[in-house]
């Protein structure tokens, strides 16, 4: 309904498409979600929106479909758009997603380098989701590189934070 109103009123439909993309993703209707996110990226001139929706697409391709080349493509688009506006949080999220995609595509050393850059700056962002993704990504990248001790270390960090966040959510419910 909001999309129809935006289109009829000659308003920017970017966020209407993006919202529909999110709704479809939550309903596991991934093809519709892809279509809406791509449409949002296509119609907007806003790098903030391009970065955000590209990162969403990257994570869907990486986590839900395990199509790492497509995930990398969208993370790179998100990184470029975030660079254009200097938005450090999106830069870190896109860099982390691209790094994990690279690890799965056979370049774990590059992934480790990029994820360690995120790791060194985690306190600056104060974002638990970024911390979880960085710990998990480092665990995967080190495992793919055949370096198991740090892989286990970062998996333990991931598990510790994940359990802590779960307990907080459970306590608040």
PDB file of C-alpha atoms in Angstrom:
ATOM      1  CA  UNK A   1       0.000   0.000   0.000  1.00  0.00           C
ATOM      2  CA  UNK A   2       2.818   2.436   0.874  1.00  0.00           C
ATOM      3  CA  UNK A   3       4.564   1.550  -2.392  1.00  0.00           C
ATOM      4  CA  UNK A   4       1.427   2.348  -4.398  1.00  0.00           C
ATOM      5  CA  UNK A   5       1.048   5.645  -2.544  1.00  0.00           C
ATOM      6  CA  UNK A   6       4.701   6.568  -3.121  1.00  0.00           C
ATOM      7  CA  UNK A   7       4.453   5.771  -6.820  1.00  0.00           C
ATOM      8  CA  UNK A   8       1.152   7.654  -7.280  1.00  0.00           C
ATOM      9  CA  UNK A   9       2.475  10.680  -5.394  1.00  0.00           C
ATOM     10  CA  UNK A  10       5.777  10.775  -7.291  1.00  0.00           C
ATOM     11  CA  UNK A  11       7.633  10.169  -4.003  1.00  0.00           C
ATOM     12  CA  UNK A  12      10.873   8.229  -3.779  1.00  0.00           C
ATOM     13  CA  UNK A  13       9.802   4.552  -3.490  1.00  0.00           C
ATOM     14  CA  UNK A  14      13.230   3.367  -2.309  1.00  0.00           C
ATOM     15  CA  UNK A  15      12.282   2.665   1.289  1.00  0.00           C
ATOM     16  CA  UNK A  16       8.945   1.142   0.332  1.00  0.00           C
ATOM     17  CA  UNK A  17      10.767  -1.366  -1.870  1.00  0.00           C
ATOM     18  CA  UNK A  18      13.326  -1.933   0.881  1.00  0.00           C
ATOM     19  CA  UNK A  19      10.652  -2.520   3.510  1.00  0.00           C
ATOM     20  CA  UNK A  20       8.940  -5.028   1.242  1.00  0.00           C
ATOM     21  CA  UNK A  21      12.318  -6.726   0.741  1.00  0.00           C
ATOM     22  CA  UNK A  22      12.680  -7.081   4.508  1.00  0.00           C
ATOM     23  CA  UNK A  23       9.142  -8.403   4.936  1.00  0.00           C
ATOM     24  CA  UNK A  24       9.601 -10.980   2.186  1.00  0.00           C
ATOM     25  CA  UNK A  25      12.959 -12.036   3.680  1.00  0.00           C
ATOM     26  CA  UNK A  26      11.288 -12.592   7.071  1.00  0.00           C
ATOM     27  CA  UNK A  27       8.649 -14.730   5.332  1.00  0.00           C
ATOM     28  CA  UNK A  28      11.417 -16.741   3.579  1.00  0.00           C
ATOM     29  CA  UNK A  29      10.111 -15.588   0.224  1.00  0.00           C
ATOM     30  CA  UNK A  30      13.631 -14.957  -1.013  1.00  0.00           C
ATOM     31  CA  UNK A  31      12.922 -14.392  -4.704  1.00  0.00           C
ATOM     32  CA  UNK A  32      10.427 -11.638  -3.861  1.00  0.00           C
ATOM     33  CA  UNK A  33      12.860 -10.251  -1.312  1.00  0.00           C
ATOM     34  CA  UNK A  34      15.663 -10.157  -3.913  1.00  0.00           C
ATOM     35  CA  UNK A  35      13.378  -8.446  -6.380  1.00  0.00           C
ATOM     36  CA  UNK A  36      12.369  -5.714  -3.926  1.00  0.00           C
ATOM     37  CA  UNK A  37      15.913  -5.055  -2.664  1.00  0.00           C
ATOM     38  CA  UNK A  38      17.230  -4.910  -6.234  1.00  0.00           C
ATOM     39  CA  UNK A  39      14.438  -2.525  -7.202  1.00  0.00           C
ATOM     40  CA  UNK A  40      15.266  -0.307  -4.204  1.00  0.00           C
ATOM     41  CA  UNK A  41      18.912  -0.203  -5.301  1.00  0.00           C
ATOM     42  CA  UNK A  42      17.897   0.486  -8.896  1.00  0.00           C
ATOM     43  CA  UNK A  43      15.616   3.447  -8.166  1.00  0.00           C
ATOM     44  CA  UNK A  44      17.644   5.239  -5.505  1.00  0.00           C
ATOM     45  CA  UNK A  45      20.394   7.808  -5.759  1.00  0.00           C
ATOM     46  CA  UNK A  46      21.072   7.487  -2.009  1.00  0.00           C
ATOM     47  CA  UNK A  47      24.348   5.693  -1.219  1.00  0.00           C
ATOM     48  CA  UNK A  48      23.152   4.976   2.327  1.00  0.00           C
ATOM     49  CA  UNK A  49      20.226   2.972   0.914  1.00  0.00           C
ATOM     50  CA  UNK A  50      22.397   1.278  -1.731  1.00  0.00           C
ATOM     51  CA  UNK A  51      24.873   0.223   0.969  1.00  0.00           C
ATOM     52  CA  UNK A  52      22.200  -1.085   3.344  1.00  0.00           C
ATOM     53  CA  UNK A  53      20.163  -3.008   0.793  1.00  0.00           C
ATOM     54  CA  UNK A  54      23.273  -4.430  -0.883  1.00  0.00           C
ATOM     55  CA  UNK A  55      24.516  -5.688   2.470  1.00  0.00           C
ATOM     56  CA  UNK A  56      21.111  -7.295   3.117  1.00  0.00           C
ATOM     57  CA  UNK A  57      21.331  -9.055  -0.252  1.00  0.00           C
ATOM     58  CA  UNK A  58      24.881 -10.154   0.505  1.00  0.00           C
ATOM     59  CA  UNK A  59      23.843 -11.779   3.769  1.00  0.00           C
ATOM     60  CA  UNK A  60      20.882 -13.542   2.180  1.00  0.00           C
ATOM     61  CA  UNK A  61      23.106 -14.981  -0.539  1.00  0.00           C
ATOM     62  CA  UNK A  62      25.793 -15.941   1.985  1.00  0.00           C
ATOM     63  CA  UNK A  63      23.784 -17.290   4.915  1.00  0.00           C
ATOM     64  CA  UNK A  64      20.535 -18.514   3.389  1.00  0.00           C
ATOM     65  CA  UNK A  65      21.649 -19.705  -0.040  1.00  0.00           C
ATOM     66  CA  UNK A  66      25.412 -20.248   0.365  1.00  0.00           C
ATOM     67  CA  UNK A  67      26.007 -18.610  -3.033  1.00  0.00           C
ATOM     68  CA  UNK A  68      29.256 -16.908  -2.116  1.00  0.00           C
ATOM     69  CA  UNK A  69      30.151 -15.269  -5.428  1.00  0.00           C
ATOM     70  CA  UNK A  70      26.808 -13.429  -5.470  1.00  0.00           C
ATOM     71  CA  UNK A  71      27.218 -12.555  -1.792  1.00  0.00           C
ATOM     72  CA  UNK A  72      30.670 -11.115  -2.491  1.00  0.00           C
ATOM     73  CA  UNK A  73      29.273  -9.083  -5.390  1.00  0.00           C
ATOM     74  CA  UNK A  74      26.650  -7.405  -3.201  1.00  0.00           C
ATOM     75  CA  UNK A  75      29.015  -6.855  -0.274  1.00  0.00           C
ATOM     76  CA  UNK A  76      31.396  -5.093  -2.667  1.00  0.00           C
ATOM     77  CA  UNK A  77      28.570  -2.854  -3.933  1.00  0.00           C
ATOM     78  CA  UNK A  78      27.649  -2.097  -0.312  1.00  0.00           C
ATOM     79  CA  UNK A  79      31.266  -1.314   0.551  1.00  0.00           C
ATOM     80  CA  UNK A  80      31.632   1.076  -2.385  1.00  0.00           C
ATOM     81  CA  UNK A  81      28.416   2.908  -1.518  1.00  0.00           C
ATOM     82  CA  UNK A  82      29.410   3.141   2.157  1.00  0.00           C
ATOM     83  CA  UNK A  83      32.813   4.494   1.078  1.00  0.00           C
ATOM     84  CA  UNK A  84      31.092   7.222  -0.922  1.00  0.00           C
ATOM     85  CA  UNK A  85      29.408   8.533   2.228  1.00  0.00           C
ATOM     86  CA  UNK A  86      32.114   7.591   4.746  1.00  0.00           C
ATOM     87  CA  UNK A  87      29.803   5.455   6.861  1.00  0.00           C
ATOM     88  CA  UNK A  88      32.224   3.369   8.906  1.00  0.00           C
ATOM     89  CA  UNK A  89      29.716   0.922  10.357  1.00  0.00           C
ATOM     90  CA  UNK A  90      28.489  -0.159   6.917  1.00  0.00           C
ATOM     91  CA  UNK A  91      32.114  -0.313   5.739  1.00  0.00           C
ATOM     92  CA  UNK A  92      32.901  -2.743   8.551  1.00  0.00           C
ATOM     93  CA  UNK A  93      29.788  -4.862   7.953  1.00  0.00           C
ATOM     94  CA  UNK A  94      30.377  -5.042   4.188  1.00  0.00           C
ATOM     95  CA  UNK A  95      34.105  -5.766   4.665  1.00  0.00           C
ATOM     96  CA  UNK A  96      33.267  -8.585   7.086  1.00  0.00           C
ATOM     97  CA  UNK A  97      30.638 -10.141   4.833  1.00  0.00           C
ATOM     98  CA  UNK A  98      32.935  -9.921   1.808  1.00  0.00           C
ATOM     99  CA  UNK A  99      35.748 -11.481   3.813  1.00  0.00           C
ATOM    100  CA  UNK A 100      33.694 -14.494   4.859  1.00  0.00           C
ATOM    101  CA  UNK A 101      32.529 -14.920   1.259  1.00  0.00           C
ATOM    102  CA  UNK A 102      36.187 -14.876   0.156  1.00  0.00           C
ATOM    103  CA  UNK A 103      37.035 -17.548   2.725  1.00  0.00           C
ATOM    104  CA  UNK A 104      34.363 -19.833   1.314  1.00  0.00           C
ATOM    105  CA  UNK A 105      35.526 -19.039  -2.221  1.00  0.00           C
ATOM    106  CA  UNK A 106      39.050 -20.237  -1.403  1.00  0.00           C
ATOM    107  CA  UNK A 107      40.861 -17.083  -0.250  1.00  0.00           C
ATOM    108  CA  UNK A 108      40.998 -17.472   3.541  1.00  0.00           C
ATOM    109  CA  UNK A 109      44.206 -15.424   3.953  1.00  0.00           C
ATOM    110  CA  UNK A 110      42.577 -12.311   2.491  1.00  0.00           C
ATOM    111  CA  UNK A 111      39.517 -13.000   4.648  1.00  0.00           C
ATOM    112  CA  UNK A 112      41.626 -13.237   7.805  1.00  0.00           C
ATOM    113  CA  UNK A 113      43.344  -9.918   7.016  1.00  0.00           C
ATOM    114  CA  UNK A 114      40.042  -8.078   6.499  1.00  0.00           C
ATOM    115  CA  UNK A 115      38.332  -9.674   9.498  1.00  0.00           C
ATOM    116  CA  UNK A 116      41.276  -8.847  11.764  1.00  0.00           C
ATOM    117  CA  UNK A 117      40.870  -5.209  10.702  1.00  0.00           C
ATOM    118  CA  UNK A 118      37.258  -5.387  11.893  1.00  0.00           C
ATOM    119  CA  UNK A 119      38.321  -7.215  15.065  1.00  0.00           C
ATOM    120  CA  UNK A 120      40.761  -4.440  15.990  1.00  0.00           C
ATOM    121  CA  UNK A 121      37.956  -1.861  15.772  1.00  0.00           C
ATOM    122  CA  UNK A 122      35.069  -3.737  17.417  1.00  0.00           C
ATOM    123  CA  UNK A 123      34.970  -1.584  20.537  1.00  0.00           C
ATOM    124  CA  UNK A 124      34.591   1.523  18.392  1.00  0.00           C
ATOM    125  CA  UNK A 125      31.310   0.271  16.907  1.00  0.00           C
ATOM    126  CA  UNK A 126      29.646  -1.183  20.028  1.00  0.00           C
ATOM    127  CA  UNK A 127      27.539  -3.465  17.833  1.00  0.00           C
ATOM    128  CA  UNK A 128      26.986  -7.009  19.057  1.00  0.00           C
ATOM    129  CA  UNK A 129      25.865  -8.284  15.648  1.00  0.00           C
ATOM    130  CA  UNK A 130      29.129  -7.068  14.096  1.00  0.00           C
ATOM    131  CA  UNK A 131      31.053  -8.724  16.935  1.00  0.00           C
ATOM    132  CA  UNK A 132      29.215 -12.021  16.400  1.00  0.00           C
ATOM    133  CA  UNK A 133      29.795 -11.924  12.643  1.00  0.00           C
ATOM    134  CA  UNK A 134      33.476 -11.041  13.096  1.00  0.00           C
ATOM    135  CA  UNK A 135      34.129 -13.834  15.609  1.00  0.00           C
ATOM    136  CA  UNK A 136      32.262 -16.378  13.496  1.00  0.00           C
ATOM    137  CA  UNK A 137      33.958 -15.140  10.312  1.00  0.00           C
ATOM    138  CA  UNK A 138      37.436 -15.398  11.835  1.00  0.00           C
ATOM    139  CA  UNK A 139      36.649 -18.915  13.019  1.00  0.00           C
ATOM    140  CA  UNK A 140      35.551 -19.927   9.508  1.00  0.00           C
ATOM    141  CA  UNK A 141      38.458 -18.186   7.758  1.00  0.00           C
ATOM    142  CA  UNK A 142      41.105 -19.752  10.012  1.00  0.00           C
ATOM    143  CA  UNK A 143      39.456 -23.160   9.618  1.00  0.00           C
ATOM    144  CA  UNK A 144      39.437 -22.787   5.820  1.00  0.00           C
ATOM    145  CA  UNK A 145      43.136 -21.850   6.024  1.00  0.00           C
ATOM    146  CA  UNK A 146      43.820 -25.002   8.059  1.00  0.00           C
ATOM    147  CA  UNK A 147      44.882 -23.004  11.136  1.00  0.00           C
ATOM    148  CA  UNK A 148      42.776 -24.584  13.840  1.00  0.00           C
ATOM    149  CA  UNK A 149      43.916 -23.037  17.138  1.00  0.00           C
ATOM    150  CA  UNK A 150      42.745 -19.480  16.333  1.00  0.00           C
ATOM    151  CA  UNK A 151      39.677 -20.930  14.647  1.00  0.00           C
ATOM    152  CA  UNK A 152      38.695 -22.543  17.932  1.00  0.00           C
ATOM    153  CA  UNK A 153      39.562 -19.366  19.885  1.00  0.00           C
ATOM    154  CA  UNK A 154      37.248 -17.199  17.787  1.00  0.00           C
ATOM    155  CA  UNK A 155      34.514 -19.837  17.796  1.00  0.00           C
ATOM    156  CA  UNK A 156      34.614 -19.792  21.601  1.00  0.00           C
ATOM    157  CA  UNK A 157      34.339 -15.973  21.546  1.00  0.00           C
ATOM    158  CA  UNK A 158      31.376 -16.263  19.173  1.00  0.00           C
ATOM    159  CA  UNK A 159      29.671 -18.874  21.333  1.00  0.00           C
ATOM    160  CA  UNK A 160      30.275 -16.927  24.562  1.00  0.00           C
ATOM    161  CA  UNK A 161      28.768 -13.710  23.161  1.00  0.00           C
ATOM    162  CA  UNK A 162      25.947 -15.569  21.438  1.00  0.00           C
ATOM    163  CA  UNK A 163      24.977 -17.360  24.656  1.00  0.00           C
ATOM    164  CA  UNK A 164      25.223 -14.115  26.625  1.00  0.00           C
ATOM    165  CA  UNK A 165      22.940 -12.278  24.190  1.00  0.00           C
ATOM    166  CA  UNK A 166      20.484 -15.171  24.184  1.00  0.00           C
ATOM    167  CA  UNK A 167      20.325 -15.143  27.976  1.00  0.00           C
ATOM    168  CA  UNK A 168      19.728 -11.385  28.019  1.00  0.00           C
ATOM    169  CA  UNK A 169      16.893 -11.738  25.496  1.00  0.00           C
ATOM    170  CA  UNK A 170      15.426 -14.635  27.468  1.00  0.00           C
ATOM    171  CA  UNK A 171      15.618 -12.649  30.723  1.00  0.00           C
ATOM    172  CA  UNK A 172      13.931  -9.604  29.134  1.00  0.00           C
ATOM    173  CA  UNK A 173      11.069 -11.668  27.679  1.00  0.00           C
TER     174      UNK A 173
END
